């Protein structure tokens, strides 16, 4: 199919190839058309997210660019008297769920013949992009906040990407990447619609793994909120195909030091406030002050009867340790969701928590 974008803010339509990273009006792009979910089209012999190839809106010439991402296992766990079902997203090829979006996006970039991309990230998105660029032979230049933790930077470098540390808050790295995108393609995990398409496969997999049922709730660590939003799209597809009756409640967990989605949700606002400040937190992967898709993310949470919760660093550490003592080693950003579960009201039925990032990413800090 020809991939076409439309702007979520002003409705402008443009061909994806050659489109800028966002609309001239400043709004993020969305895919103009998305294929429906069809169980019959699942390629069951593939144990990666590419089993859903027929449901991915990619250019016809795109080939799956895979390092074995997706189809992560479920592990049930009792934590402080609550049963949760963990989905082990940290088993992804580069150690975080970002590989879902990156694999799908890189397949398109490669089909479009791009040779150079830029990205900004606090670590995991960049490590993921660097790996898939290594796979397909695209040069990647990555702008990272200078405070990003050591193992992530080492990982990005190991894949052969060019690393540009940027002083100051997370946003400065984003701005540097946007400025560099004049001559190179900005493969942004926050903006690119194909990233969301990769993330939606999380919902498809859960639907298969829970034998056609939707869980009662899914609890995400949320920064840009794109994992949550992609999952919402996936469940929307399943509901439209009449395969589930209701959507799971989607719950976002943020660090109390940086909680724009929380503030907006609590105050009934449709978007995050433009004067949020960014405090210090060990949950570096969700330290995002101005998530560009916040209006969509907030709508998704409200539409599903979900919630936004905040957790303190001590609670994150405690959750990280509690999981490690059961053999699951995850990074602090990822542990924020587990800490959030403790603050969730009682929920009948299954609560799923994606364990989004590996503890090896922040080794020595637990
Ligand atoms: C990126 C990231 C998140 C947050 O995902 P968003 O889509 O930005 O909400 C959570 N956990 C880990 C480990 C991450 O790398
Ligand atoms: Zn627009």
XYZ file of N, CA and C in Angstrom, residues 89-287:
597
model
N 8.752 -7.722 28.055
C 9.194 -6.909 26.926
C 10.703 -6.668 26.922
N 11.328 -6.827 28.096
C 12.786 -6.607 28.151
C 13.559 -7.734 27.481
N 12.861 -8.792 27.064
C 13.537 -9.860 26.316
C 13.690 -9.512 24.830
N 13.274 -8.323 24.456
C 13.441 -7.866 23.068
C 14.931 -7.827 22.702
N 15.235 -7.859 21.409
C 16.641 -7.925 20.966
C 17.556 -6.868 21.596
N 17.079 -5.660 21.802
C 17.957 -4.647 22.392
C 17.604 -4.369 23.855
N 16.724 -5.178 24.434
C 16.454 -5.061 25.856
C 15.314 -4.133 26.237
N 14.544 -3.657 25.265
C 13.348 -2.869 25.611
C 12.282 -3.043 24.536
N 11.045 -2.693 24.907
C 9.911 -2.839 23.980
C 10.044 -1.951 22.760
N 10.948 -0.976 22.779
C 11.084 -0.047 21.655
C 11.352 -0.789 20.334
N 11.852 -2.013 20.426
C 12.130 -2.777 19.204
C 10.871 -3.052 18.382
N 9.720 -3.058 19.013
C 8.482 -3.257 18.241
C 8.328 -2.140 17.197
N 8.350 -0.906 17.687
C 8.183 0.227 16.777
C 9.348 0.349 15.813
N 10.542 0.102 16.317
C 11.724 0.307 15.474
C 11.789 -0.695 14.327
N 11.434 -1.935 14.607
C 11.479 -2.949 13.558
C 10.532 -2.573 12.409
N 9.334 -2.150 12.760
C 8.347 -1.771 11.742
C 8.799 -0.512 10.995
N 9.250 0.486 11.764
C 9.692 1.734 11.133
C 10.900 1.510 10.219
N 11.881 0.757 10.701
C 13.098 0.561 9.907
C 12.811 -0.200 8.613
N 11.822 -1.076 8.657
C 11.441 -1.788 7.434
C 10.969 -0.810 6.368
N 10.223 0.225 6.802
C 9.767 1.244 5.854
C 10.937 2.117 5.403
N 11.771 2.534 6.340
C 12.898 3.418 5.982
C 13.797 2.745 4.957
N 13.997 1.455 5.157
C 14.849 0.699 4.259
C 14.209 0.576 2.873
N 12.898 0.315 2.855
C 12.179 0.221 1.568
C 12.207 1.560 0.836
N 12.209 2.659 1.575
C 12.233 3.981 0.966
C 13.647 4.387 0.529
N 14.629 3.550 0.823
C 15.998 3.814 0.376
C 16.738 4.877 1.170
N 16.319 5.147 2.382
C 17.010 6.158 3.192
C 18.381 5.641 3.640
N 19.329 6.558 3.720
C 20.690 6.148 4.100
C 21.146 6.760 5.411
N 20.489 7.847 5.852
C 20.923 8.570 7.052
C 19.719 8.974 7.881
N 19.751 8.679 9.172
C 18.658 9.114 10.050
C 19.225 9.764 11.306
N 18.405 10.591 11.938
C 18.742 11.127 13.262
C 17.605 10.770 14.220
N 17.944 10.735 15.492
C 16.950 10.437 16.528
C 17.456 11.042 17.828
N 16.533 11.314 18.734
C 16.942 11.732 20.071
C 16.286 10.765 21.026
N 16.938 10.496 22.162
C 16.406 9.504 23.065
C 17.174 9.554 24.356
N 16.525 9.133 25.425
C 17.254 9.029 26.675
C 17.961 7.680 26.761
N 17.886 6.898 25.738
C 18.651 5.659 25.742
C 18.041 4.512 24.963
N 16.892 4.007 25.412
C 16.381 2.770 24.818
C 15.929 2.906 23.368
N 15.253 4.009 23.047
C 14.797 4.192 21.667
C 15.999 4.311 20.741
N 17.024 4.994 21.228
C 18.226 5.173 20.416
C 18.980 3.856 20.257
N 19.072 3.091 21.335
C 19.759 1.796 21.247
C 19.029 0.907 20.245
N 17.705 0.965 20.286
C 16.908 0.162 19.384
C 17.121 0.593 17.926
N 17.033 1.900 17.691
C 17.223 2.400 16.321
C 18.625 2.070 15.815
N 19.610 2.233 16.686
C 21.000 1.950 16.289
C 21.136 0.488 15.850
N 20.486 -0.417 16.579
C 20.589 -1.840 16.247
C 19.952 -2.143 14.885
N 18.749 -1.634 14.669
C 18.053 -1.935 13.415
C 18.706 -1.217 12.237
N 19.302 -0.052 12.493
C 20.047 0.615 11.430
C 21.284 -0.201 11.063
N 21.908 -0.808 12.078
C 23.041 -1.692 11.795
C 22.579 -2.858 10.919
N 21.407 -3.384 11.227
C 20.857 -4.521 10.476
C 20.624 -4.176 9.003
N 20.082 -2.981 8.743
C 19.699 -2.649 7.368
C 20.719 -1.761 6.648
N 21.778 -1.343 7.367
C 22.808 -0.535 6.723
C 22.436 0.927 6.549
N 21.755 1.488 7.538
C 21.465 2.929 7.553
C 22.369 3.575 8.597
N 22.929 4.749 8.271
C 23.742 5.474 9.259
C 22.826 6.212 10.233
N 23.111 6.060 11.531
C 22.275 6.709 12.554
C 23.106 7.677 13.382
N 22.595 8.883 13.513
C 23.204 9.865 14.419
C 22.207 10.122 15.551
N 22.668 9.907 16.780
C 21.755 9.927 17.923
C 22.107 11.036 18.894
N 21.146 11.886 19.188
C 21.337 12.943 20.185
C 20.776 12.440 21.515
N 21.639 12.363 22.514
C 21.205 11.861 23.826
C 21.474 12.905 24.894
N 20.614 12.954 25.917
C 20.940 13.841 27.040
C 22.243 13.350 27.684
N 23.100 14.268 28.048
C 24.415 13.885 28.574
C 24.289 13.063 29.853
N 23.130 13.140 30.547
C 22.967 12.395 31.804
C 22.557 10.936 31.610
N 22.261 10.521 30.364
C 21.809 9.140 30.124
C 22.819 8.146 30.687
N 22.297 6.980 31.172
C 23.179 6.075 31.899
C 24.155 5.344 30.991
N 25.300 5.000 31.562
C 26.433 4.418 30.848
C 26.139 3.251 29.932
N 25.504 2.173 30.467
C 25.311 0.980 29.612
C 24.528 1.269 28.335
N 23.563 2.182 28.389
C 22.783 2.495 27.186
C 23.657 3.184 26.140
N 24.486 4.108 26.605
C 25.370 4.801 25.656
C 26.351 3.808 25.033
N 26.893 2.919 25.859
C 27.834 1.917 25.346
C 27.153 1.034 24.309
N 25.895 0.697 24.571
C 25.139 -0.149 23.648
C 24.933 0.552 22.304
N 24.547 1.831 22.352
C 24.323 2.598 21.120
C 25.604 2.643 20.290
N 26.702 2.915 20.974
C 28.001 3.014 20.295
C 28.397 1.667 19.686
N 28.124 0.609 20.440
C 28.515 -0.728 19.971
C 27.865 -1.068 18.633
N 26.645 -0.624 18.421
C 25.952 -0.916 17.153
C 26.509 -0.079 16.005
N 27.378 0.874 16.335
C 28.011 1.660 15.283
C 27.360 2.991 14.991
N 26.427 3.410 15.854
C 25.792 4.712 15.632
C 26.705 5.830 16.117
N 26.485 7.005 15.554
C 27.232 8.181 15.996
C 26.464 8.815 17.153
N 27.164 9.054 18.255
C 26.508 9.523 19.474
C 26.844 10.979 19.722
N 25.821 11.809 19.900
C 26.057 13.222 20.178
C 25.416 13.586 21.523
N 26.217 13.635 22.613
C 25.638 14.002 23.912
C 25.254 15.480 23.930
N 24.094 15.777 24.484
C 23.607 17.157 24.545
C 23.386 17.542 26.013
N 24.032 18.620 26.430
C 23.875 19.087 27.811
C 22.459 19.606 28.042
N 22.055 19.608 29.301
C 20.755 20.183 29.637
C 19.669 19.129 29.700
N 18.409 19.541 29.844
C 17.301 18.592 29.970
C 17.055 17.832 28.676
N 16.282 16.766 28.818
C 15.906 15.862 27.730
C 15.468 16.598 26.456
N 14.730 17.668 26.626
C 14.194 18.415 25.485
C 15.266 18.997 24.582
N 16.424 19.320 25.176
C 17.502 19.881 24.356
C 17.990 18.874 23.318
N 18.001 17.596 23.709
C 18.407 16.555 22.758
C 17.380 16.471 21.622
N 16.115 16.598 21.973
C 15.058 16.551 20.956
C 15.219 17.723 19.981
N 15.483 18.876 20.537
C 15.621 20.053 19.665
C 16.829 19.906 18.733
N 17.917 19.378 19.279
C 19.124 19.186 18.459
C 18.836 18.228 17.294
N 18.080 17.161 17.575
C 17.748 16.199 16.519
C 16.842 16.846 15.479
N 15.899 17.651 15.940
C 14.976 18.310 15.008
C 15.724 19.277 14.101
N 16.723 19.959 14.686
C 17.510 20.879 13.863
C 18.344 20.113 12.838
N 18.869 18.957 13.271
C 19.689 18.154 12.359
C 18.845 17.511 11.271
N 17.519 17.483 11.440
C 16.661 16.787 10.492
C 16.454 17.564 9.199
N 17.070 18.729 9.074
C 17.022 19.478 7.810
C 17.505 18.600 6.660
N 18.665 17.921 6.881
C 19.235 17.130 5.787
C 19.091 15.629 5.961
N 18.672 15.185 7.128
C 18.574 13.751 7.387
C 17.188 13.422 7.899
N 16.786 12.200 7.768
C 15.446 11.797 8.188
C 15.382 11.666 9.700
N 14.385 12.300 10.315
C 14.207 12.236 11.766
C 13.309 11.040 12.085
N 13.935 9.955 12.511
C 13.207 8.705 12.775
C 12.729 8.702 14.226
N 11.845 9.623 14.532
C 11.462 9.860 15.923
C 10.473 8.831 16.463
N 10.829 8.240 17.593
C 9.892 7.287 18.208
C 8.689 8.019 18.806
N 8.856 9.299 19.109
C 7.749 10.067 19.691
C 6.761 10.511 18.618
N 7.267 10.786 17.421
C 6.423 11.349 16.359
C 6.012 10.355 15.272
N 6.895 9.416 14.938
C 6.618 8.629 13.728
C 5.422 7.687 13.898
N 4.417 7.818 13.009
C 3.224 6.968 13.152
C 3.532 5.472 13.061
N 4.581 5.094 12.357
C 4.852 3.660 12.226
C 5.338 3.037 13.533
N 5.864 3.873 14.431
C 6.219 3.362 15.752
C 4.990 2.851 16.488
N 3.905 3.619 16.383
C 2.656 3.197 17.037
C 2.162 1.883 16.448
N 2.366 1.718 15.156
C 1.929 0.487 14.489
C 2.696 -0.718 15.020
N 3.970 -0.511 15.338
C 4.729 -1.597 15.968
C 4.190 -1.888 17.357
N 3.885 -0.833 18.102
C 3.414 -1.012 19.480
C 2.044 -1.678 19.558
N 1.231 -1.515 18.526
C -0.110 -2.117 18.578
C -0.040 -3.648 18.625
N 1.070 -4.199 18.141
C 1.189 -5.665 18.116
C 1.210 -6.254 19.530
N 1.523 -5.405 20.516
C 1.465 -5.834 21.916
C 0.036 -6.291 22.257
N -0.951 -5.538 21.788
C -2.359 -5.888 22.037
C -2.726 -7.171 21.299
N -2.285 -7.283 20.058
C -2.607 -8.485 19.271
C -2.058 -9.747 19.960
N -0.814 -9.633 20.417
C -0.193 -10.792 21.076
C -0.939 -11.175 22.344
N -1.277 -10.166 23.148
C -1.997 -10.448 24.394
C -3.326 -11.120 24.097
N -3.964 -10.658 23.034
C -5.239 -11.253 22.646
C -5.050 -12.748 22.339
N -3.982 -13.080 21.619
C -3.714 -14.489 21.328
C -3.335 -15.258 22.595
N -2.459 -14.613 23.407
C -1.926 -15.332 24.570
C -2.969 -15.539 25.664
N -3.908 -14.616 25.783
C -4.972 -14.762 26.785
C -6.207 -15.420 26.152
N -6.000 -16.098 25.066
C -7.038 -16.869 24.362
C -8.288 -16.055 24.075
N -8.055 -14.921 23.447
C -9.203 -14.163 22.946
C -9.888 -13.280 23.973
N -9.314 -13.207 25.178
C -9.908 -12.309 26.172
C -9.056 -11.058 26.311
N -9.693 -9.949 26.691
C -8.939 -8.744 27.041
C -8.750 -8.747 28.551
N -7.563 -8.358 29.047
C -7.407 -8.270 30.504
C -8.267 -7.124 31.039
N -8.433 -7.080 32.360
C -9.204 -5.992 32.953
C -8.426 -4.677 32.834
N -7.115 -4.739 33.102
C -6.300 -3.515 33.066
C -4.896 -3.821 32.573
N -4.263 -2.812 31.969
C -2.842 -2.904 31.600
C -2.165 -1.656 32.160
N -1.059 -1.852 32.860
C -0.389 -0.746 33.546
C 0.974 -0.484 32.894
N 1.131 0.726 32.360
C 2.341 1.083 31.605
C 3.162 2.146 32.328
N 4.496 2.068 32.259
C 5.274 3.259 32.592
C 5.141 4.200 31.398
N 4.734 5.451 31.602
C 4.432 6.310 30.446
C 5.247 7.595 30.434
N 5.923 7.818 29.328
C 6.652 9.063 29.099
C 5.952 9.810 27.975
N 6.246 9.408 26.732
C 5.490 9.941 25.592
C 4.093 9.322 25.536
N 3.953 8.173 26.159
C 2.658 7.488 26.144
C 2.413 6.724 24.862
N 3.458 6.501 24.059
C 3.236 5.860 22.762
C 3.034 4.343 22.877
N 3.582 3.753 23.930
C 3.337 2.313 24.103
C 1.865 2.113 24.460
N 1.391 2.943 25.381
C -0.021 2.884 25.774
C -0.922 3.178 24.565
N -0.584 4.200 23.805
C -1.421 4.610 22.680
C -1.442 3.551 21.582
N -0.289 2.969 21.288
C -0.237 1.906 20.288
C -1.095 0.715 20.715
N -1.018 0.387 22.010
C -1.816 -0.716 22.548
C -3.309 -0.407 22.430
N -3.654 0.843 22.687
C -5.063 1.282 22.550
C -5.545 1.081 21.108
N -4.691 1.451 20.145
C -5.046 1.246 18.733
C -5.275 -0.238 18.456
N -4.368 -1.051 18.991
C -4.464 -2.501 18.770
C -5.768 -3.063 19.314
N -6.125 -2.667 20.523
C -7.384 -3.139 21.100
C -8.596 -2.567 20.361
N -8.454 -1.344 19.868
C -9.527 -0.782 19.046
C -9.752 -1.634 17.802
N -8.669 -2.088 17.182
C -8.775 -2.958 16.002
C -9.496 -4.261 16.357
N -9.142 -4.822 17.522
C -9.736 -6.103 17.944
C -11.234 -5.941 18.215
N -11.580 -4.787 18.774
C -12.989 -4.540 19.080
C -13.779 -4.317 17.790
N -13.192 -3.564 16.857
C -13.863 -3.346 15.573
C -14.077 -4.659 14.826
N -13.132 -5.587 15.022
C -13.270 -6.904 14.380
C -14.206 -7.819 15.187
N -14.801 -7.260 16.246
C -15.732 -7.986 17.119
C -15.113 -9.216 17.765
N -13.839 -9.090 18.105
C -13.130 -10.203 18.749
C -13.076 -10.028 20.262
N -13.299 -8.809 20.733
C -13.432 -8.550 22.175
C -14.645 -7.643 22.366
N -15.197 -7.662 23.593
C -16.395 -6.853 23.829
C -16.096 -5.485 24.417
N -15.019 -5.452 25.228
C -14.685 -4.156 25.833
C -13.161 -3.996 25.842
N -12.746 -2.736 25.951
C -11.316 -2.446 25.973
C -10.789 -2.595 27.401
N -9.543 -3.052 27.540
C -8.963 -3.059 28.893
C -8.754 -1.625 29.374
N -8.809 -1.425 30.698
C -8.482 -0.104 31.232
C -7.003 0.124 31.044
N -6.651 1.245 30.451
C -5.234 1.538 30.226
C -4.777 2.542 31.274
N -3.769 2.137 32.055
C -3.305 2.936 33.183
C -1.867 3.379 32.909
N -1.617 4.670 33.028
C -0.270 5.217 32.837
C 0.344 5.527 34.192
N 1.611 5.154 34.371
C 2.317 5.492 35.605
C 3.473 6.426 35.259
N 3.547 7.536 35.995
C 4.625 8.508 35.776
C 5.416 8.706 37.062
N 6.581 9.266 36.941
C 7.364 9.624 38.122
C 6.795 10.917 38.683
N 6.698 11.019 40.011
C 6.121 12.252 40.572
C 6.993 13.463 40.248
N 8.244 13.219 39.875
C 9.135 14.336 39.542
C 8.873 14.904 38.147
N 8.168 14.144 37.335
C 7.901 14.585 35.962
C 6.592 13.945 35.519
N 5.489 14.643 35.766
C 4.179 13.996 35.614
C 3.169 14.834 34.837
N 3.510 15.255 33.625
C 2.584 16.104 32.872
C 1.257 15.419 32.539
N 1.298 14.120 32.233
C 0.051 13.413 31.906
C -0.834 13.317 33.141
N -0.203 13.087 34.291
C -0.935 13.021 35.560
C -1.650 14.341 35.837
N -0.918 15.436 35.720
C -1.508 16.760 35.992
C -2.698 17.019 35.069
N -2.496 16.720 33.778
C -3.560 16.980 32.805
C -4.772 16.097 33.066
N -4.504 14.838 33.375
C -5.603 13.894 33.621
C -6.423 14.340 34.822
N -5.725 14.680 35.919
C -6.416 15.075 37.152
C -7.215 16.366 36.977
N -6.688 17.289 36.169
C -7.383 18.571 36.042
C -8.431 18.549 34.925
N -8.579 17.411 34.276
C -9.577 17.310 33.216
C -9.152 17.988 31.918
N -7.861 18.331 31.810
C -7.378 19.033 30.619
C -7.251 18.081 29.431
N -7.323 18.639 28.224
C -7.211 17.820 27.017
C -5.770 17.662 26.551
N -4.882 18.522 27.067
C -3.467 18.430 26.679
C -2.619 18.729 27.914
N -1.312 18.403 27.821
C -0.437 18.714 28.946
C -0.163 20.216 28.981
N 0.135 20.710 30.150
C 0.427 22.128 30.303
C 1.797 22.434 29.693
N 1.946 23.637 29.142
C 3.218 23.952 28.476
C 4.251 24.478 29.466
N 3.889 24.610 30.746
C 4.898 25.128 31.689
C 5.273 24.107 32.760
N 5.288 22.821 32.380
C 5.725 21.790 33.322
C 7.240 21.847 33.475
N 7.714 21.528 34.666
C 9.167 21.446 34.855
C 9.557 19.983 34.983
N 10.841 19.725 34.748
C 11.317 18.357 34.761
C 12.217 18.140 35.969
N 11.727 17.393 36.957
C 12.542 17.116 38.139
C 13.460 15.929 37.925
N 14.266 15.635 38.928
C 15.167 14.482 38.882
C 14.397 13.207 39.200
N 14.675 12.158 38.466
C 14.103 10.847 38.791
C 14.993 9.745 38.239
N 14.955 8.589 38.913
C 15.714 7.445 38.404
C 15.000 6.821 37.193
N 13.735 7.199 36.982
C 12.986 6.655 35.842
C 13.250 7.518 34.610
N 14.475 7.446 34.107
C 14.904 8.363 33.037
C 14.134 8.176 31.722
N 13.643 6.961 31.481
C 12.945 6.677 30.222
C 11.555 7.297 30.133
N 11.017 7.767 31.270
C 9.692 8.405 31.230
C 9.778 9.855 31.696
N 10.989 10.409 31.560
C 11.178 11.789 32.000
C 10.921 12.704 30.810
